Coordinates of C-alpha atoms (C1' of nucleotides) in Angstrom, one line a residue:
Chain A
M1 CA 0.2 217.1 -226.9
S2 CA -1.1 220.5 -227.8
K3 CA -4.3 219.7 -226.0
A4 CA -2.8 218.5 -222.7
I5 CA -4.3 220.2 -219.7
P6 CA -2.5 221.3 -216.5
S7 CA -2.6 218.8 -213.6
R8 CA -5.0 219.1 -210.7
N9 CA -2.2 219.1 -208.1
E10 CA -0.3 222.0 -209.8
D11 CA -3.3 224.3 -210.2
Y12 CA -6.7 223.0 -209.6
S13 CA -8.4 226.1 -210.8
L14 CA -6.4 226.3 -214.0
W15 CA -7.0 222.6 -214.5
Y16 CA -10.8 223.2 -214.4
N17 CA -10.8 226.2 -216.7
E18 CA -8.6 224.5 -219.3
L19 CA -10.6 221.3 -219.1
V20 CA -13.8 223.1 -219.8
K21 CA -12.3 224.8 -222.8
K22 CA -10.2 221.9 -224.2
A23 CA -13.0 219.4 -223.9
G24 CA -15.2 221.6 -225.9
L25 CA -17.8 222.3 -223.2
A26 CA -17.9 226.0 -223.1
E27 CA -15.9 229.2 -223.7
N28 CA -16.1 232.8 -222.7
S29 CA -18.3 235.2 -224.6
P30 CA -17.7 238.7 -225.7
V31 CA -19.9 239.8 -222.8
R32 CA -18.2 239.7 -219.4
G33 CA -19.4 236.9 -217.2
C34 CA -21.4 235.1 -219.8
M35 CA -20.5 231.9 -221.6
V36 CA -21.0 230.1 -224.8
I37 CA -22.0 226.6 -224.2
K38 CA -20.6 224.5 -227.0
P39 CA -22.3 221.5 -228.6
Y40 CA -20.6 218.9 -226.6
G41 CA -21.2 220.7 -223.3
F42 CA -24.8 221.4 -224.3
A43 CA -25.3 217.7 -225.1
I44 CA -24.5 216.9 -221.5
W45 CA -26.8 219.6 -220.3
E46 CA -29.5 218.2 -222.5
K47 CA -29.1 214.8 -221.0
M48 CA -29.4 216.3 -217.5
Q49 CA -32.5 218.2 -218.6
Q50 CA -34.2 215.1 -220.1
T51 CA -33.6 213.1 -217.0
L52 CA -34.7 215.8 -214.6
D53 CA -37.7 216.7 -216.8
K54 CA -39.0 213.2 -216.7
M55 CA -38.5 213.1 -212.9
F56 CA -40.5 216.3 -212.5
K57 CA -43.3 215.0 -214.7
D58 CA -43.3 211.7 -212.9
T59 CA -43.9 213.7 -209.7
G60 CA -46.9 215.5 -211.2
H61 CA -45.4 218.7 -212.5
S62 CA -46.1 220.5 -215.8
N63 CA -43.8 222.8 -217.7
A64 CA -44.8 226.4 -218.5
Y65 CA -42.9 229.5 -219.5
F66 CA -42.9 232.9 -217.9
P67 CA -41.3 236.0 -219.4
L68 CA -37.7 237.1 -219.1
F69 CA -38.6 240.6 -218.1
I70 CA -40.2 241.5 -214.8
P71 CA -41.7 244.9 -213.9
K72 CA -39.3 246.5 -211.5
S73 CA -42.1 247.1 -209.0
F74 CA -42.8 243.3 -208.7
L75 CA -39.4 242.7 -207.1
S76 CA -40.1 245.0 -204.2
K77 CA -43.3 243.3 -203.2
E78 CA -41.5 240.7 -201.0
A79 CA -39.1 242.5 -198.7
D80 CA -36.5 239.8 -198.2
H81 CA -36.6 238.9 -201.8
V82 CA -35.8 242.3 -203.1
E83 CA -33.1 242.6 -200.4
G84 CA -31.4 239.5 -201.7
F85 CA -31.5 240.1 -205.4
A86 CA -31.5 243.9 -205.9
K87 CA -27.7 244.1 -205.9
E88 CA -27.4 241.9 -208.9
C89 CA -30.2 242.7 -211.3
A90 CA -29.7 243.8 -214.9
V91 CA -32.2 246.5 -215.7
V92 CA -33.8 247.4 -219.1
T93 CA -34.4 251.2 -219.3
H94 CA -34.9 251.8 -223.0
Y95 CA -36.5 250.1 -225.9
R96 CA -34.9 251.6 -228.9
L97 CA -31.5 252.6 -230.4
K98 CA -30.8 255.2 -233.0
T99 CA -27.9 255.9 -235.3
D100 CA -25.3 258.2 -233.8
E101 CA -25.0 261.1 -236.2
E102 CA -21.7 262.3 -234.8
N103 CA -19.6 259.2 -234.2
G104 CA -21.3 256.6 -236.3
G105 CA -22.7 253.3 -234.8
V106 CA -25.7 253.3 -232.6
I107 CA -26.7 255.0 -229.3
V108 CA -29.6 254.5 -226.9
D109 CA -32.4 256.7 -228.0
P110 CA -33.1 259.0 -225.1
D111 CA -36.6 259.5 -226.3
A112 CA -37.3 255.8 -225.8
K113 CA -37.1 255.6 -222.1
L114 CA -39.5 253.0 -220.5
E115 CA -42.1 254.4 -218.2
E116 CA -41.5 251.5 -215.8
E117 CA -38.1 249.9 -216.0
L118 CA -37.9 246.2 -216.4
I119 CA -35.5 243.9 -214.7
V120 CA -34.1 240.8 -216.3
R121 CA -35.2 237.9 -214.1
P122 CA -32.7 236.8 -211.5
T123 CA -35.4 234.2 -210.6
S124 CA -39.1 234.2 -211.4
E125 CA -41.0 234.0 -208.1
T126 CA -42.5 237.5 -208.5
V127 CA -43.7 237.2 -212.0
I128 CA -45.0 233.7 -211.4
W129 CA -46.8 234.5 -208.2
D130 CA -48.4 237.5 -210.0
S131 CA -49.9 234.9 -212.4
Y132 CA -50.8 232.5 -209.7
K133 CA -53.0 235.1 -208.2
N134 CA -55.3 234.8 -211.2
W135 CA -54.9 231.1 -211.6
I136 CA -55.9 230.1 -208.1
Q137 CA -59.4 230.7 -206.8
S138 CA -60.3 227.7 -204.8
Y139 CA -58.9 224.6 -203.2
R140 CA -59.8 222.8 -206.4
D141 CA -57.1 224.7 -208.2
L142 CA -54.5 223.3 -205.8
P143 CA -51.9 222.0 -205.7
L144 CA -50.5 224.0 -208.6
L145 CA -47.3 222.2 -209.7
I146 CA -45.3 224.1 -212.4
N147 CA -41.8 224.0 -213.6
Q148 CA -40.0 226.1 -216.2
W149 CA -36.7 225.7 -218.0
A150 CA -35.2 229.1 -218.5
N151 CA -32.3 231.4 -218.4
V152 CA -31.8 233.9 -215.6
V153 CA -29.3 236.7 -215.1
R154 CA -27.5 237.6 -211.9
W155 CA -24.9 240.3 -212.3
E156 CA -22.0 238.5 -210.5
M157 CA -18.8 240.3 -209.7
R158 CA -16.6 237.3 -210.2
T159 CA -17.6 234.5 -212.6
R160 CA -16.3 231.1 -213.7
L161 CA -17.5 228.9 -216.5
F162 CA -20.5 226.9 -215.4
L163 CA -19.8 227.5 -211.7
R164 CA -20.9 231.1 -211.6
T165 CA -21.9 233.0 -214.7
A166 CA -23.9 236.2 -215.2
E167 CA -26.4 234.4 -217.3
F168 CA -27.2 230.7 -216.6
L169 CA -29.6 228.1 -217.6
W170 CA -31.7 226.3 -215.0
Q171 CA -35.1 225.0 -214.2
E172 CA -37.2 226.6 -211.5
G173 CA -40.2 224.8 -210.0
H174 CA -42.9 226.9 -208.4
T175 CA -45.7 225.2 -206.6
A176 CA -48.7 226.3 -204.5
H177 CA -50.5 224.2 -202.0
A178 CA -53.5 224.4 -199.7
T179 CA -51.7 223.4 -196.5
K180 CA -48.4 224.0 -194.9
A181 CA -47.8 220.3 -194.5
E182 CA -48.3 219.7 -198.2
A183 CA -45.9 222.4 -199.2
E184 CA -43.3 221.1 -196.8
A185 CA -43.7 217.7 -198.3
E186 CA -43.2 219.1 -201.8
T187 CA -40.1 220.8 -200.7
Q188 CA -38.7 217.6 -199.3
Q189 CA -39.8 215.5 -202.2
M190 CA -38.0 217.8 -204.7
L191 CA -34.9 217.7 -202.5
E192 CA -35.1 213.9 -202.8
V193 CA -35.4 214.1 -206.5
Y194 CA -32.3 216.2 -206.7
A195 CA -30.4 213.9 -204.4
K196 CA -31.4 210.9 -206.5
F197 CA -30.5 212.6 -209.7
A198 CA -27.1 213.6 -208.3
E199 CA -26.3 210.2 -207.0
E200 CA -27.8 207.9 -209.6
F201 CA -27.1 209.9 -212.8
M202 CA -24.2 212.2 -212.0
A203 CA -22.7 209.5 -209.8
M204 CA -22.0 212.2 -207.2
P205 CA -22.7 211.6 -203.6
V206 CA -24.5 214.5 -201.8
T207 CA -25.4 215.5 -198.3
K208 CA -28.9 216.7 -197.8
G209 CA -29.5 219.4 -195.3
V210 CA -31.1 222.7 -194.3
K211 CA -29.5 226.0 -194.8
T212 CA -28.8 228.3 -191.8
A213 CA -30.7 231.6 -191.8
S214 CA -27.8 233.5 -193.4
E215 CA -27.6 231.2 -196.3
R216 CA -31.3 230.9 -196.9
F217 CA -33.0 231.9 -200.2
A218 CA -34.2 235.5 -200.1
G219 CA -37.9 235.2 -199.4
A220 CA -37.9 231.6 -198.1
V221 CA -38.9 230.3 -194.7
E222 CA -36.6 227.3 -195.1
T223 CA -34.0 226.4 -197.7
Y224 CA -33.0 222.8 -198.2
C225 CA -30.0 221.9 -200.2
I226 CA -27.7 219.1 -201.5
E227 CA -24.0 219.7 -201.0
A228 CA -21.3 217.8 -202.8
L229 CA -17.6 217.7 -202.2
M230 CA -15.3 218.5 -205.1
Q231 CA -11.8 216.9 -205.6
D232 CA -10.0 220.0 -204.2
G233 CA -11.8 219.6 -200.9
K234 CA -14.3 222.5 -201.5
A235 CA -18.0 222.1 -201.2
L236 CA -20.5 222.9 -204.0
Q237 CA -24.1 223.5 -203.5
A238 CA -25.7 221.5 -206.3
G239 CA -29.4 222.1 -205.8
T240 CA -31.8 223.9 -203.5
S241 CA -35.5 223.5 -202.6
H242 CA -37.3 226.2 -200.7
F243 CA -40.3 226.2 -198.5
L244 CA -41.7 229.6 -199.0
G245 CA -44.4 229.5 -196.4
Q246 CA -47.0 232.1 -197.3
N247 CA -44.5 234.9 -198.0
F248 CA -45.1 235.2 -201.7
A249 CA -48.8 234.4 -201.3
K250 CA -49.1 237.4 -199.0
A251 CA -46.9 239.6 -201.1
F252 CA -49.0 238.9 -204.2
D253 CA -52.3 238.3 -202.5
V254 CA -52.8 234.7 -203.6
K255 CA -55.8 233.4 -201.7
F256 CA -58.0 230.4 -202.2
A257 CA -61.4 229.4 -200.9
T258 CA -61.3 226.4 -198.7
K259 CA -63.9 223.6 -198.7
E260 CA -65.4 225.4 -195.8
G261 CA -65.6 228.6 -197.8
K262 CA -62.9 230.5 -195.9
D263 CA -60.3 232.6 -197.7
E264 CA -56.8 231.5 -197.0
F265 CA -53.3 232.3 -198.4
V266 CA -51.7 229.4 -200.3
W267 CA -48.4 227.8 -199.3
G268 CA -45.5 227.9 -201.7
T269 CA -42.3 226.2 -202.7
S270 CA -39.6 226.8 -205.3
W271 CA -36.7 224.6 -206.3
G272 CA -34.0 224.7 -208.8
V273 CA -30.8 223.3 -210.3
S274 CA -28.7 225.1 -212.9
T275 CA -25.9 224.7 -215.4
R276 CA -23.7 224.8 -212.3
L277 CA -24.3 221.1 -212.2
M278 CA -22.0 220.9 -215.2
G279 CA -19.3 222.3 -213.0
A280 CA -20.1 219.8 -210.3
L281 CA -20.0 216.9 -212.8
I282 CA -16.7 218.0 -214.1
M283 CA -15.0 218.5 -210.7
A284 CA -16.5 215.4 -209.2
H285 CA -14.9 212.8 -211.4
S286 CA -12.4 214.1 -214.0
D287 CA -8.7 213.6 -213.9
D288 CA -5.5 215.0 -215.5
D289 CA -6.2 213.4 -218.8
G290 CA -9.6 215.1 -219.1
L291 CA -13.2 214.6 -218.4
V292 CA -14.6 211.4 -216.8
L293 CA -18.3 211.3 -217.5
P294 CA -20.8 208.9 -215.9
P295 CA -22.3 206.7 -218.7
K296 CA -25.8 207.8 -217.9
L297 CA -25.0 211.4 -218.9
A298 CA -22.3 210.9 -221.5
P299 CA -23.4 212.1 -225.0
I300 CA -21.3 209.5 -226.5
Q301 CA -21.1 206.3 -224.4
V302 CA -19.0 204.2 -226.7
V303 CA -16.6 205.2 -229.4
I304 CA -15.3 202.8 -232.0
V305 CA -11.8 203.6 -233.4
P306 CA -10.6 201.7 -236.4
I307 CA -6.9 200.9 -236.8
Y308 CA -5.8 200.2 -240.3
R309 CA -3.1 200.7 -242.9
K310 CA -4.9 200.0 -246.2
D311 CA -8.3 200.9 -247.5
E312 CA -9.2 197.2 -247.7
E313 CA -8.5 196.8 -244.0
L314 CA -10.7 199.8 -243.2
A315 CA -13.5 198.3 -245.2
A316 CA -13.3 195.0 -243.3
I317 CA -13.1 196.8 -240.0
T318 CA -16.0 199.1 -240.9
E319 CA -18.2 196.0 -241.5
V320 CA -17.5 194.8 -237.9
A321 CA -17.7 198.3 -236.4
E322 CA -21.1 199.0 -238.0
K323 CA -22.4 195.7 -236.8
F324 CA -21.4 196.6 -233.2
K325 CA -22.7 200.1 -233.6
S326 CA -26.2 199.0 -234.5
A327 CA -26.2 196.2 -232.0
L328 CA -25.3 198.6 -229.2
Q329 CA -27.7 201.2 -230.4
D330 CA -30.5 198.6 -230.2
K331 CA -29.7 198.5 -226.5
N332 CA -30.1 202.3 -226.3
I333 CA -26.4 202.9 -226.1
S334 CA -25.1 205.9 -228.0
V335 CA -22.2 205.0 -230.2
K336 CA -19.9 206.9 -232.4
F337 CA -17.8 205.2 -235.1
D338 CA -14.9 207.5 -235.7
N339 CA -13.7 206.6 -239.2
R340 CA -12.1 209.9 -240.0
D341 CA -8.9 209.4 -241.9
T342 CA -7.6 212.8 -240.9
H343 CA -6.4 211.7 -237.5
K344 CA -4.3 208.8 -236.3
P345 CA -5.7 206.3 -233.7
G346 CA -3.4 207.6 -230.9
W347 CA -4.7 211.1 -231.5
K348 CA -8.3 209.8 -231.3
F349 CA -7.6 207.9 -228.1
A350 CA -6.3 211.1 -226.4
E351 CA -9.2 213.1 -227.8
Y352 CA -11.9 210.8 -226.5
E353 CA -10.2 210.6 -223.1
L354 CA -10.2 214.3 -222.9
K355 CA -13.9 214.3 -223.7
G356 CA -14.6 211.6 -221.1
V357 CA -16.2 209.0 -223.4
P358 CA -16.7 206.1 -221.0
V359 CA -15.9 203.2 -223.3
R360 CA -13.6 202.9 -226.3
I361 CA -13.5 200.0 -228.7
A362 CA -10.5 199.7 -231.0
I363 CA -10.6 197.4 -233.9
G364 CA -7.5 196.6 -236.0
P365 CA -6.3 193.9 -238.4
K366 CA -5.1 191.7 -235.5
D367 CA -8.6 191.8 -234.0
L368 CA -10.1 190.7 -237.3
E369 CA -7.7 187.7 -237.3
K370 CA -8.4 186.7 -233.7
G371 CA -12.0 187.6 -233.7
T372 CA -11.5 190.1 -230.8
V373 CA -11.7 193.8 -230.1
E374 CA -9.8 196.0 -227.6
I375 CA -12.0 197.6 -225.0
A376 CA -10.7 200.5 -222.9
R377 CA -12.6 202.1 -220.0
R378 CA -12.1 205.8 -219.3
D379 CA -12.5 205.7 -215.5
T380 CA -9.6 203.3 -214.8
K381 CA -7.8 203.5 -218.1
E382 CA -7.8 199.6 -218.2
K383 CA -7.7 197.9 -221.5
Q384 CA -8.5 194.3 -222.4
F385 CA -9.3 192.1 -225.4
V386 CA -12.8 190.7 -225.7
N387 CA -14.1 188.2 -228.1
Q388 CA -16.4 189.8 -230.7
D389 CA -19.3 187.6 -229.9
E390 CA -19.2 188.7 -226.3
T391 CA -18.6 192.4 -227.0
V392 CA -22.2 193.7 -226.8
D393 CA -22.9 192.1 -223.5
F394 CA -19.5 193.1 -222.2
V395 CA -19.9 196.7 -223.1
T396 CA -23.5 196.8 -221.7
N397 CA -22.2 195.5 -218.4
L398 CA -19.1 197.7 -218.5
L399 CA -21.2 200.9 -218.8
E400 CA -23.1 199.9 -215.7
E401 CA -19.9 199.0 -213.9
I402 CA -18.3 202.4 -214.8
Q403 CA -21.4 204.2 -213.5
T404 CA -21.1 202.3 -210.2
N405 CA -17.4 202.6 -210.0
I406 CA -17.2 206.4 -210.4
Y407 CA -19.9 206.8 -207.8
S408 CA -18.0 204.6 -205.3
K409 CA -14.8 206.4 -206.0
A410 CA -16.5 209.8 -205.4
A411 CA -18.2 208.3 -202.3
S412 CA -15.0 207.1 -200.8
F413 CA -13.3 210.4 -201.5
T414 CA -16.1 212.2 -199.8
E415 CA -16.0 209.8 -196.9
E416 CA -12.2 210.1 -196.5
N417 CA -12.5 213.9 -196.6
T418 CA -15.3 214.2 -194.1
R419 CA -14.0 214.7 -190.5
S420 CA -15.5 215.4 -187.2
V421 CA -13.9 217.8 -184.8
E422 CA -14.5 218.8 -181.2
T423 CA -12.4 222.0 -180.8
Y424 CA -11.9 225.2 -182.7
D425 CA -8.1 224.5 -182.9
E426 CA -8.8 221.1 -184.4
F427 CA -11.3 222.7 -186.8
K428 CA -8.8 225.2 -188.1
Q429 CA -6.1 222.6 -188.3
V430 CA -8.2 220.2 -190.4
L431 CA -9.4 223.0 -192.6
E432 CA -5.9 224.2 -193.2
K433 CA -4.3 220.8 -193.8
D434 CA -7.1 218.7 -195.4
G435 CA -10.1 220.8 -196.3
G436 CA -13.2 218.8 -197.0
F437 CA -16.3 218.4 -195.0
I438 CA -16.0 219.1 -191.3
Y439 CA -18.7 218.2 -188.8
A440 CA -18.6 220.4 -185.7
H441 CA -20.9 221.7 -183.0
W442 CA -22.4 225.2 -183.4
D443 CA -24.4 227.2 -181.0
G444 CA -27.0 228.1 -183.6
T445 CA -26.4 231.8 -183.7
P446 CA -25.6 233.9 -186.8
E447 CA -22.9 235.7 -184.9
T448 CA -20.9 232.6 -184.3
E449 CA -21.4 231.5 -187.9
E450 CA -20.2 234.9 -189.1
K451 CA -17.1 234.9 -187.0
I452 CA -16.1 231.4 -188.0
K453 CA -16.5 232.5 -191.6
D454 CA -14.5 235.6 -191.2
E455 CA -11.7 233.8 -189.4
T456 CA -11.5 230.7 -191.5
K457 CA -13.4 231.2 -194.8
A458 CA -15.4 228.1 -193.9
T459 CA -19.2 228.4 -194.0
I460 CA -21.9 226.2 -192.7
R461 CA -23.0 224.3 -195.7
C462 CA -26.0 222.8 -194.1
I463 CA -27.5 221.3 -191.0
P464 CA -27.6 217.7 -192.3
L465 CA -31.0 216.0 -192.2
N466 CA -29.6 212.7 -191.1
S467 CA -27.4 214.1 -188.3
S468 CA -27.8 212.5 -185.0
S469 CA -28.9 214.9 -182.3
E470 CA -25.7 214.4 -180.3
E471 CA -25.5 217.1 -177.7
G472 CA -22.3 219.0 -177.2
V473 CA -20.7 222.4 -177.0
C474 CA -20.1 224.9 -179.8
I475 CA -16.5 224.8 -181.0
Y476 CA -16.4 228.6 -181.1
S477 CA -18.5 229.9 -178.2
G478 CA -18.6 226.9 -175.9
K479 CA -22.3 227.3 -175.6
P480 CA -24.6 224.3 -175.8
S481 CA -25.2 222.7 -179.2
K482 CA -27.9 220.3 -180.2
G483 CA -25.9 218.6 -182.9
K484 CA -23.0 218.9 -185.3
V485 CA -23.4 220.8 -188.5
L486 CA -21.5 220.6 -191.8
F487 CA -18.8 223.1 -192.4
A488 CA -16.6 223.6 -195.5
K489 CA -15.0 226.1 -197.7
A490 CA -17.3 226.4 -200.6
Y491 CA -17.6 227.4 -204.3
Chain B
rC1 C1' -16.0 247.0 -206.6
rG2 C1' -10.5 247.2 -204.2
rG3 C1' -5.2 245.0 -204.8
rG4 C1' -1.8 242.4 -208.3
rG5 C1' -0.6 240.4 -213.2
rC6 C1' -1.6 240.0 -218.3
rA7 C1' -3.4 241.4 -223.6
rU8 C1' 1.3 240.0 -230.2
rA9 C1' -1.7 234.5 -236.0
rG10 C1' -7.3 229.8 -234.0
rC11 C1' -4.2 228.3 -229.4
rA12 C1' 0.5 228.7 -226.4
rC13 C1' 4.3 232.1 -226.3
rA14 C1' 9.1 235.2 -227.7
rG15 C1' 10.2 240.1 -229.1
rU16 C1' 9.0 245.5 -225.1
rC17 C1' 14.2 246.9 -220.6
rC18 C1' 17.7 249.6 -225.1
rG19 C1' 12.0 252.5 -230.8
rG20 C1' 14.0 251.0 -237.1
rU21 C1' 8.3 248.2 -240.0
rA22 C1' 6.9 240.9 -236.5
rG23 C1' 8.9 235.6 -235.1
rU24 C1' 8.8 230.3 -232.8
rG25 C1' 5.8 226.1 -231.5
rU26 C1' 1.2 224.1 -232.5
rA27 C1' -3.3 224.3 -235.3
rC28 C1' -4.8 225.2 -240.6
rC29 C1' -4.2 224.3 -246.4
rU30 C1' -1.5 221.3 -250.6
rG31 C1' 1.3 216.9 -252.0
rG32 C1' 3.7 212.4 -250.5
rU33 C1' 5.0 208.6 -247.0
rU34 C1' 2.3 206.8 -242.5
rU35 C1' -1.7 204.6 -239.0
rG36 C1' -2.2 199.1 -232.1
rG37 C1' -1.2 205.8 -227.6
rG38 C1' -1.4 212.8 -229.6
rA39 C1' 3.3 210.6 -237.1
rC40 C1' 7.1 212.5 -240.6
rC41 C1' 9.1 215.3 -244.9
rA42 C1' 8.5 219.3 -248.3
rG43 C1' 5.7 223.5 -249.7
rG44 C1' 1.9 227.3 -248.4
rG45 C1' -1.8 230.8 -246.2
rG46 C1' -2.9 233.7 -241.9
rG47 C1' -1.4 239.2 -237.3
rU48 C1' -3.4 247.5 -239.0
rC49 C1' 0.7 243.6 -232.0
rG50 C1' -6.8 244.6 -227.2
rU51 C1' -8.6 249.8 -228.0
rA52 C1' -8.4 255.3 -228.3
rG53 C1' -5.1 259.2 -228.1
rG54 C1' -0.1 261.3 -227.3
rU55 C1' 5.6 261.6 -228.0
rU56 C1' 8.8 260.7 -232.4
rC57 C1' 11.4 261.2 -239.0
rG58 C1' 9.7 256.3 -237.3
rA59 C1' 5.9 252.8 -231.9
rA60 C1' 4.4 245.8 -230.6
rU61 C1' 8.3 248.6 -227.9
rC62 C1' 7.9 255.0 -224.5
rC63 C1' 3.5 258.0 -222.0
rU64 C1' -2.0 258.5 -220.8
rG65 C1' -7.1 257.0 -220.9
rC66 C1' -10.5 253.0 -221.8
rU67 C1' -11.9 247.7 -222.4
rG68 C1' -11.3 242.6 -221.6
rC69 C1' -9.0 238.3 -219.2
rC70 C1' -6.6 235.7 -215.0
rC71 C1' -5.3 235.5 -209.7
rC72 C1' -6.3 237.3 -204.6
rG73 C1' -10.3 239.8 -201.4
rA74 C1' -15.8 241.6 -200.5
rC75 C1' -20.9 239.4 -202.8
rC76 C1' -23.4 235.0 -204.6
rA77 C1' -26.7 229.1 -207.2

RNA sequence: CGGGGCAUAGCACAGUCCGGUAGUGUACCUGGUUUGGGACCAGGGGGUCGUAGGUUCGAAUCCUGCUGCCCCGACCA
């Protein structure tokens, strides 16, 4: 009981915060805006990393590592880039502390001021393109396909565990290409990788699209994104892929010799997903009893709980449990046999539900008699008895079914909460009453976008890639529109 | 960074109005009985009441500064 979390209906935001803490995913740190990612939360992140890392390598990318600190002067080399990030950079000004003679403790040593201040990377384009200048000489060095797993710091005013923290973990891909078309194809390809990851592994449907100019990455020519709808009807940007054009190449003078011997600027891309995906994963599927994890990302896919009175019973149950454990592990299923005698079965049931373990197997004396086990699935909370000789196959299939089911559930939710409107009144009404994704005509101007945002808090999440070019008139200005765009209130 | 609320044991809170030396639940430790949905009984440990100062014989309580957290806005992956 002590671990019960608030319900989503009562207070969605509190539900999220409490769930993150009670499920042991993360907690606040002594430093404002930062978070401690706890072992269980990190285990989920590691599974995401492993999967994505393989997808990146399968598409020809290699990992590297660039430094945390960036000379301040680098940031200002690309005008839009500095404009976008300057407001939220942490700056290193000194390199030494000394003991405070008067008050005890330590103070910054005023004699240790850095000649050029360093910024803590908010993203690594600048430091990476500075290297690329030396790495790239000719068309033979292209394409250059690099990814790095790193932490970055953006000094946010308002933070929330996983969704927006001052320091976060992410991967950032940075590629350089000989032609515009190739760089554009790379941008698209990585967007597809993200969409595939979100849908197949996170079981989270996403809408692919292009950002409007005002939402574009600072320094990009075009920003592509995947947007997902959370259970409270708000949208969450889950990943971005940027076509950088020649902006950074020009800023850092990255040229290559073509086959014909001409000097040309290279074309760039960058793309990233962060620990924010953890927030998306939590909000996409979980319920009032706790986390619901897709089997493909669950650190523990199956938990086995013994039910017994006497030690002899435990011994007999353990024998069966261990047999299942190794049989399932042989099928690459991660299994935990929780034989702790410090907690009762009911306590363990609640605990693993809170933690979102997809499948629970309970084995008790009655099961030993009947040759069965009790199998419970986290997504629907259904329980059933299964014969022991069918258990391994049953569980293997069940994991796949759960993965499919939570995707369908999220997909129907997204579908049910995606609406199309023709007028501004209708737009405001739907936004107020239902939230969710709203398709509406927009005249394409930043002014209209801004006004709608000011008046309704809804932003253009993206111009969907698959949108039909159905002509119409802008809901706000009445001017002509070439197609509907996707609006929502967003995280 | 503006507006509001909060800060007391690991966690959730009471006590603050009206100053008198800190309490409840839960978690933790020990022993026993228990175990098919968050067990029960008995005993036990743990808090310089966010922090710095002020008022007072005496401060969790009154006053001031600071810090942090939560909610609402502006900014953002």
